[in-house]
Short mmCIF file of C-alpha atoms and ligand atoms in Angstrom, two decimals:
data_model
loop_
_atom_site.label_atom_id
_atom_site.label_comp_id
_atom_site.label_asym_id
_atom_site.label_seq_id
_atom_site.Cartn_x
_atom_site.Cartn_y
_atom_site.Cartn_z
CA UNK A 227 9.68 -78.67 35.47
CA UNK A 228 7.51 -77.78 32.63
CA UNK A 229 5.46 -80.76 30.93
CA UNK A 230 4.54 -81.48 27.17
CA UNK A 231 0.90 -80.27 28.62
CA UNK A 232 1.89 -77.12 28.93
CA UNK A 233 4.00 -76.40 26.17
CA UNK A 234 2.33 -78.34 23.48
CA UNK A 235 -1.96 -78.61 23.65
CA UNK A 236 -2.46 -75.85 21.70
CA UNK A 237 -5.07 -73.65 23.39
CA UNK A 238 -6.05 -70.94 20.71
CA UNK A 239 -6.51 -73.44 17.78
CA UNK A 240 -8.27 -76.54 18.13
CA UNK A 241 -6.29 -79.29 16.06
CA UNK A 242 -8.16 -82.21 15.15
CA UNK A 243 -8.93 -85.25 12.69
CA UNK A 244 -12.21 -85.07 10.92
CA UNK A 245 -13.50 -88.79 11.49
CA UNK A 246 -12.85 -87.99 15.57
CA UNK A 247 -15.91 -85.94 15.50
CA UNK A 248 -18.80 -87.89 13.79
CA UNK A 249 -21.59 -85.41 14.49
CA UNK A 250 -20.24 -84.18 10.83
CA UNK A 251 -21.48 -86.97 9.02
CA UNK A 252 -25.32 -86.52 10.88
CA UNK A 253 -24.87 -83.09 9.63
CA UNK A 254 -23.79 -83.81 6.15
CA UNK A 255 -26.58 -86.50 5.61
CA UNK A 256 -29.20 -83.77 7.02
CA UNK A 257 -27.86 -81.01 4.35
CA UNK A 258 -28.00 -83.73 1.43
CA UNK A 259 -31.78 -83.31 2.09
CA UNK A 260 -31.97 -79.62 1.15
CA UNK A 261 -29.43 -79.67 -1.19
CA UNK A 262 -30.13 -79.73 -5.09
CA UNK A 263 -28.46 -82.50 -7.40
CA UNK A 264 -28.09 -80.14 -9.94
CA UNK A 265 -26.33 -77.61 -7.99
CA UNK A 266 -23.60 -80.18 -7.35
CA UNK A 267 -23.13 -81.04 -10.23
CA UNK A 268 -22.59 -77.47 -11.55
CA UNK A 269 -19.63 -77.07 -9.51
CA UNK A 270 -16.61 -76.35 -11.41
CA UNK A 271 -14.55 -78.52 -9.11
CA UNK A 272 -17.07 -81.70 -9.53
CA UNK A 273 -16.71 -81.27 -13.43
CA UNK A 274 -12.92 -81.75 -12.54
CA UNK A 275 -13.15 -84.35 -10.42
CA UNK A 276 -15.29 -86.20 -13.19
CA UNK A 277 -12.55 -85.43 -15.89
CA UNK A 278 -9.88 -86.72 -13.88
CA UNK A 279 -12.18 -90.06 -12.79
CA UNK A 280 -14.00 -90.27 -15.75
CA UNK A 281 -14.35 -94.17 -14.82
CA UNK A 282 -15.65 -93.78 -11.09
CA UNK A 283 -18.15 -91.01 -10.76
CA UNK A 284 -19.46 -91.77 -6.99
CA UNK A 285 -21.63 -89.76 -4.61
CA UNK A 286 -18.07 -89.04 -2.64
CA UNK A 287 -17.18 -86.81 -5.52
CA UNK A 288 -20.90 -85.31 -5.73
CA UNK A 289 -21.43 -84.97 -2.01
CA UNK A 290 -18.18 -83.84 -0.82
CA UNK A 291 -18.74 -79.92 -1.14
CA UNK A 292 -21.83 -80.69 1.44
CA UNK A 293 -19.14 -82.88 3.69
CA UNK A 294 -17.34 -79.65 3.28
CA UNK A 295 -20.44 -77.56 4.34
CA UNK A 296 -20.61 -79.42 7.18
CA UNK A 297 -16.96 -79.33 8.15
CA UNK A 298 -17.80 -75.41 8.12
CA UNK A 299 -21.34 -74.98 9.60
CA UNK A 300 -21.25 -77.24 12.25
CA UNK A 301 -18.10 -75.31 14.23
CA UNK A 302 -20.28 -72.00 13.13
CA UNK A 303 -17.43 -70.23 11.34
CA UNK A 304 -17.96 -66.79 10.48
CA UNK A 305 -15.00 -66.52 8.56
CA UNK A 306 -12.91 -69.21 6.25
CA UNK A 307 -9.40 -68.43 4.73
CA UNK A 308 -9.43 -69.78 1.36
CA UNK A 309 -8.03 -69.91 -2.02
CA UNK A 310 -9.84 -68.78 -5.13
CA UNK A 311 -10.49 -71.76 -6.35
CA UNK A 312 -12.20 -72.63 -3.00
CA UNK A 313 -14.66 -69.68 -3.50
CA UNK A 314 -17.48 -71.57 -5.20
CA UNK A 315 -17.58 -73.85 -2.41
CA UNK A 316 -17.70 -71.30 0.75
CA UNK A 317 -20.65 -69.83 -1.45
CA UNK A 318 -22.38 -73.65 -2.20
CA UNK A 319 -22.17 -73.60 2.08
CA UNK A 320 -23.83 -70.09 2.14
CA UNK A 321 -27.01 -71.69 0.24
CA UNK A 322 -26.88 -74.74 2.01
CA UNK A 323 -27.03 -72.59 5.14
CA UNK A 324 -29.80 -70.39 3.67
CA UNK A 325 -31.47 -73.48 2.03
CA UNK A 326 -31.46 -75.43 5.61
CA UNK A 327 -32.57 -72.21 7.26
CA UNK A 328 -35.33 -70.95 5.30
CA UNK A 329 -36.59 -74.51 4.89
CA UNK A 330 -36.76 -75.16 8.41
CA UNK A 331 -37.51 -71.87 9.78
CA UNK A 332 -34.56 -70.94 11.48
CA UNK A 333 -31.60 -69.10 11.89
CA UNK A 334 -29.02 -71.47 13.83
CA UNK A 335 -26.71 -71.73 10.73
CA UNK A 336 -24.55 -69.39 10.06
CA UNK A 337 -23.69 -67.77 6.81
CA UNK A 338 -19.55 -68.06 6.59
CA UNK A 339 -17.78 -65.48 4.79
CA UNK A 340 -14.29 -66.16 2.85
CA UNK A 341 -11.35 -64.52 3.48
CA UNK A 342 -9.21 -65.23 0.64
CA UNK A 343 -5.40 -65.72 1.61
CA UNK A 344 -2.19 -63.11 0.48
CA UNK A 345 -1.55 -65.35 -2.38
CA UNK A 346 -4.88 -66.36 -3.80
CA UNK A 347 -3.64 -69.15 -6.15
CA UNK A 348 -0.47 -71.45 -5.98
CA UNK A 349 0.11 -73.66 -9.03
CA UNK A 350 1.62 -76.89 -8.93
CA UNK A 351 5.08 -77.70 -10.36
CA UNK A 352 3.76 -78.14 -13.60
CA UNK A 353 2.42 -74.72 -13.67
CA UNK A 354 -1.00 -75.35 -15.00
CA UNK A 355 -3.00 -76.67 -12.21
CA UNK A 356 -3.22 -75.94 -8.71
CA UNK A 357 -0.88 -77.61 -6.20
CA UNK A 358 -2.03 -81.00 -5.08
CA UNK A 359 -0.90 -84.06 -3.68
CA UNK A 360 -3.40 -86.14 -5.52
CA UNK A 361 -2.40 -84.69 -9.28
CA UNK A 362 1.76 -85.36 -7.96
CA UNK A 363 2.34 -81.91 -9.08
CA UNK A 364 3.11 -80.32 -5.21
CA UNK A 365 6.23 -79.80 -2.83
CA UNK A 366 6.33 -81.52 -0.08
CA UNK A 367 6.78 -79.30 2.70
CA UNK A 368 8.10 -82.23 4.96
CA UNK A 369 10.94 -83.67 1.75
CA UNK A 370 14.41 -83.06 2.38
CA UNK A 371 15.70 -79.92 0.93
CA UNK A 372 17.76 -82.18 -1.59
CA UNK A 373 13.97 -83.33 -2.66
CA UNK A 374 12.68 -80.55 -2.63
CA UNK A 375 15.61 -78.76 -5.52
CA UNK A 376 14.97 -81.75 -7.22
CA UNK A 377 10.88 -80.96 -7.44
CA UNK A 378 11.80 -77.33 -8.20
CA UNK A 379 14.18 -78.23 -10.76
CA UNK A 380 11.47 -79.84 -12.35
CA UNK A 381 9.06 -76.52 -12.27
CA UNK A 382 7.61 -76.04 -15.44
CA UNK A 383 8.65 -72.10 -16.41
CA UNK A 384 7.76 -69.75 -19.50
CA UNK A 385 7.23 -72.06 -22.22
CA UNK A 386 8.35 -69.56 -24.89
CA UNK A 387 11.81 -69.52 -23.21
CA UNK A 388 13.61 -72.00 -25.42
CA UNK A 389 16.84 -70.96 -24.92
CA UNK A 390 18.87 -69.05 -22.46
CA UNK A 391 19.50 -66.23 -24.39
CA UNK A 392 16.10 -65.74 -25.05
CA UNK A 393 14.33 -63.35 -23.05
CA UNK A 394 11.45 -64.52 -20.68
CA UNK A 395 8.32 -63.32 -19.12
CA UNK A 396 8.23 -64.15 -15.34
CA UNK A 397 4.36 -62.80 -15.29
CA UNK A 398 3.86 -65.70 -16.64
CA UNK A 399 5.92 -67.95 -14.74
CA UNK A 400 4.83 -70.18 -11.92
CA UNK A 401 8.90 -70.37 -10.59
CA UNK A 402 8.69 -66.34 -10.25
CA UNK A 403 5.19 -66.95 -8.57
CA UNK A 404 6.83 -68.76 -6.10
CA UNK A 405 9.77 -66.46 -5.58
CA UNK A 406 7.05 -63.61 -4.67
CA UNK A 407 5.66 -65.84 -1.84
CA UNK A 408 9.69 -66.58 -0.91
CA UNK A 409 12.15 -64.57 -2.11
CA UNK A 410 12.82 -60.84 -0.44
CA UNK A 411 11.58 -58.12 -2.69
CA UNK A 412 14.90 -57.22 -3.83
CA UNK A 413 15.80 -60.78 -4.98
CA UNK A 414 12.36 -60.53 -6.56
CA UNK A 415 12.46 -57.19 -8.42
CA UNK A 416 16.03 -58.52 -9.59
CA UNK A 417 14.81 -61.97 -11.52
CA UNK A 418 11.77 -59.72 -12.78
CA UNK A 419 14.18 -57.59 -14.87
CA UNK A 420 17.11 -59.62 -15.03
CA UNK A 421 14.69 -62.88 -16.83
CA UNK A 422 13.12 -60.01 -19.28
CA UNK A 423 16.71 -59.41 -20.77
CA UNK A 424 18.11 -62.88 -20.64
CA UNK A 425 20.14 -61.86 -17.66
CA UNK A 426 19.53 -65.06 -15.43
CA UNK A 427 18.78 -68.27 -16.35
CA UNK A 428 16.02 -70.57 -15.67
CA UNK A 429 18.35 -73.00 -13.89
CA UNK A 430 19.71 -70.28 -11.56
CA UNK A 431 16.47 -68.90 -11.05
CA UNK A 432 15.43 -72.41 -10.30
CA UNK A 433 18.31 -72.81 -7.94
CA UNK A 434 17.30 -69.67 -6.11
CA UNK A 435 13.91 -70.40 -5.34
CA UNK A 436 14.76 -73.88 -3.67
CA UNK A 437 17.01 -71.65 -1.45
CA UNK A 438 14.61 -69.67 -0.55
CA UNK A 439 11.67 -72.73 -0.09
CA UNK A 440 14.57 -74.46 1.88
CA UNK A 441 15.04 -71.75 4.22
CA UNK A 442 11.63 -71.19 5.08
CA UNK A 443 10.59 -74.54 5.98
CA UNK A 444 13.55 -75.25 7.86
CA UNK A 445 11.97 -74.20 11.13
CA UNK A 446 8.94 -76.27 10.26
CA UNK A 447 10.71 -78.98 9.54
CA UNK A 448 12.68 -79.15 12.77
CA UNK A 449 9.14 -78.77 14.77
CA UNK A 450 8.19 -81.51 12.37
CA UNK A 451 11.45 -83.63 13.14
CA UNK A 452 10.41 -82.83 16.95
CA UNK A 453 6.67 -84.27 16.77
CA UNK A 454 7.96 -87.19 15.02
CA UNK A 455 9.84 -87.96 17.84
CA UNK A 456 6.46 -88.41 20.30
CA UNK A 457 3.61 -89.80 18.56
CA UNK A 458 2.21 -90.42 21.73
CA UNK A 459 2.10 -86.54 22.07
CA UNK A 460 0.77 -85.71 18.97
CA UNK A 461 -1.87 -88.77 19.63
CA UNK A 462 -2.93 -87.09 22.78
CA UNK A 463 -2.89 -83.47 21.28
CA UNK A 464 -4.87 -84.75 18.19
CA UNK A 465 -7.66 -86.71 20.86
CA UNK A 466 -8.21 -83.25 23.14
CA UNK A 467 -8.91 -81.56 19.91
CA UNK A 468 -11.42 -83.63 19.33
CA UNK A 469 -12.80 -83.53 22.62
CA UNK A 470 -13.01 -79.79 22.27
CA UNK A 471 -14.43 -79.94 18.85
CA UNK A 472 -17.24 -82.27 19.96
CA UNK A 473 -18.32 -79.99 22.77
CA UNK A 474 -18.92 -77.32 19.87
CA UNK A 475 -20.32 -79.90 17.49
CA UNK A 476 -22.79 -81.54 19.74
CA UNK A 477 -24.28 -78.14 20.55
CA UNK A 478 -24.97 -77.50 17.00
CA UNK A 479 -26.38 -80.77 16.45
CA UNK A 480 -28.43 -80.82 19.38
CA UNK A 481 -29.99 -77.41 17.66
CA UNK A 482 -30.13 -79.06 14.25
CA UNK A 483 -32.36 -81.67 15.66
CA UNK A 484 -34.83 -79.84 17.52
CA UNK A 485 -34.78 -77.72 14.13
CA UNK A 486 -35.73 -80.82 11.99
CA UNK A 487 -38.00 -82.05 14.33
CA UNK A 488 -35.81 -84.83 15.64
CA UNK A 489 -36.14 -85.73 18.97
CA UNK A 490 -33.72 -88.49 21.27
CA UNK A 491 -34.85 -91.14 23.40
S1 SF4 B 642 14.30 -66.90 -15.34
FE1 SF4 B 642 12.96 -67.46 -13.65
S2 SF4 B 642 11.16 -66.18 -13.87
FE2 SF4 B 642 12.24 -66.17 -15.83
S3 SF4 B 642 11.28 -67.77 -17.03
FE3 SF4 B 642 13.08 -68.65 -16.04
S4 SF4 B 642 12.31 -69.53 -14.16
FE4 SF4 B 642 10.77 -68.12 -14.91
#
């Protein structure tokens, strides 16, 4: 008989929750010290963060790209898969690594470089910002598919198309966006010249797309469905992650010390 062990720890990946491994709040605090104020708070996202919580501008929003830096440096990445908008903060981590390095004479952090993902950008239902749970403007990937038509029925689409014979422009349309990522290229090509001539609708194009959405997180809804069944499994997967990760993390921060001059009774 096969156990959970065996078919379930994932060996490859390492799968963990951030507060399991608190090395990376040693390492954040010891970045904070070579990192400039100002350079924080020239971060697009930070400016973003203050717009949107105008009335609680804490050090959590200033310091999180260096919690971020940390969540990066201390595994050693080489390589991060990101979105666009993430790319000002893999560079912020490049001159905290080169900050940290050249001000302690070293080279134990490493430099990570992005890899930015096949689609760069997703937008969020209302088509404006990106997707995010926090702004209430996402998908869920674990709602029913009767949620999630709902959430794409609410899409926002071409704001010039009034009316449905009016023709539309589905460059500019976060629903066609979304039918790139999950529609097949014929279905695609189709609503591209069909929506320029009034051909299809927005509701049928709308329809279409949760289809599509539905049938590609079916099968990660089932594994989902699965999990949900065992939390004692996904406990246990979650807690060997973290022993991994804390072999990896207490290397680096055994290096950072000695770096800084730190030394353990
Ligand atoms: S038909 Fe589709 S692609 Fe065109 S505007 Fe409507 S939702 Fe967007």
């Amino acid at each position: 008989m096969i156990g959970w062990q065996q078919v379930w720890i994932p060996k490859d990946s390492i799968i963990f929750v951030q507060s399991h491994v608190p090395e990376v709040m040693e390492l954040h605090t010891i970045l904070s010290m070579v990192t400039p104020l100002g350079k924080l708070t020239a971060l697009p996202t930070f400016k973003e963060k203050v717009r949107d919580n105008p009335d609680n501008v804490n050090y959590g929003l200033v310091g999180y790209p260096v919690l971020m830096s940390a969540d990066i440096l201390l595994y050693k990445a080489d390589t991060v898969p990101v979105g666009t908008d993430q790319i000002p903060h893999l560079e912020f981590a490049r001159e905290v690594v080169r900050s940290f390095n050249h001000h302690f004479q070293t080279d134990i952090l490493v430099e990570p470089q992005a890899k930015v993902t096949e689609i760069p950008k997703v937008l969020g239902i209302d088509g404006v910002r990106k997707m995010s749970k926090s702004l209430n403007n996402h998908i869920e990937l674990a709602a029913t598919p009767e949620e999630t038509e709902k959430r794409v029925m609410k899409m926002m689409t071409d704001p010039q198309r009034i009316k449905r014979t009016d023709p539309g422009n589905p460059d500019i349309c976060n629903v066609y966006t979304l039918h790139k990522i999950f529609s097949s290229s014929g279905e695609v090509e189709e609503i591209n010249r069909d929506c320029r001539v009034a051909e299809i609708g927005c509701v049928d194009c709308k329809r279409k797309l949760a289809a599509n959405l539905n049938k590609h997180l079916e099968p990660f809804r089932a594994k989902r469905a699965e999990l949900e069944k065992d939390p004692d499994m996904v406990r246990d997967i979650l807690l060997d992650g973290a022993k991994r990760a804390r072999v990896i993390a207490s290397e680096t921060m055994e290096e950072v010390r000695a770096a800084i001059g730190f030394f353990r009774s």
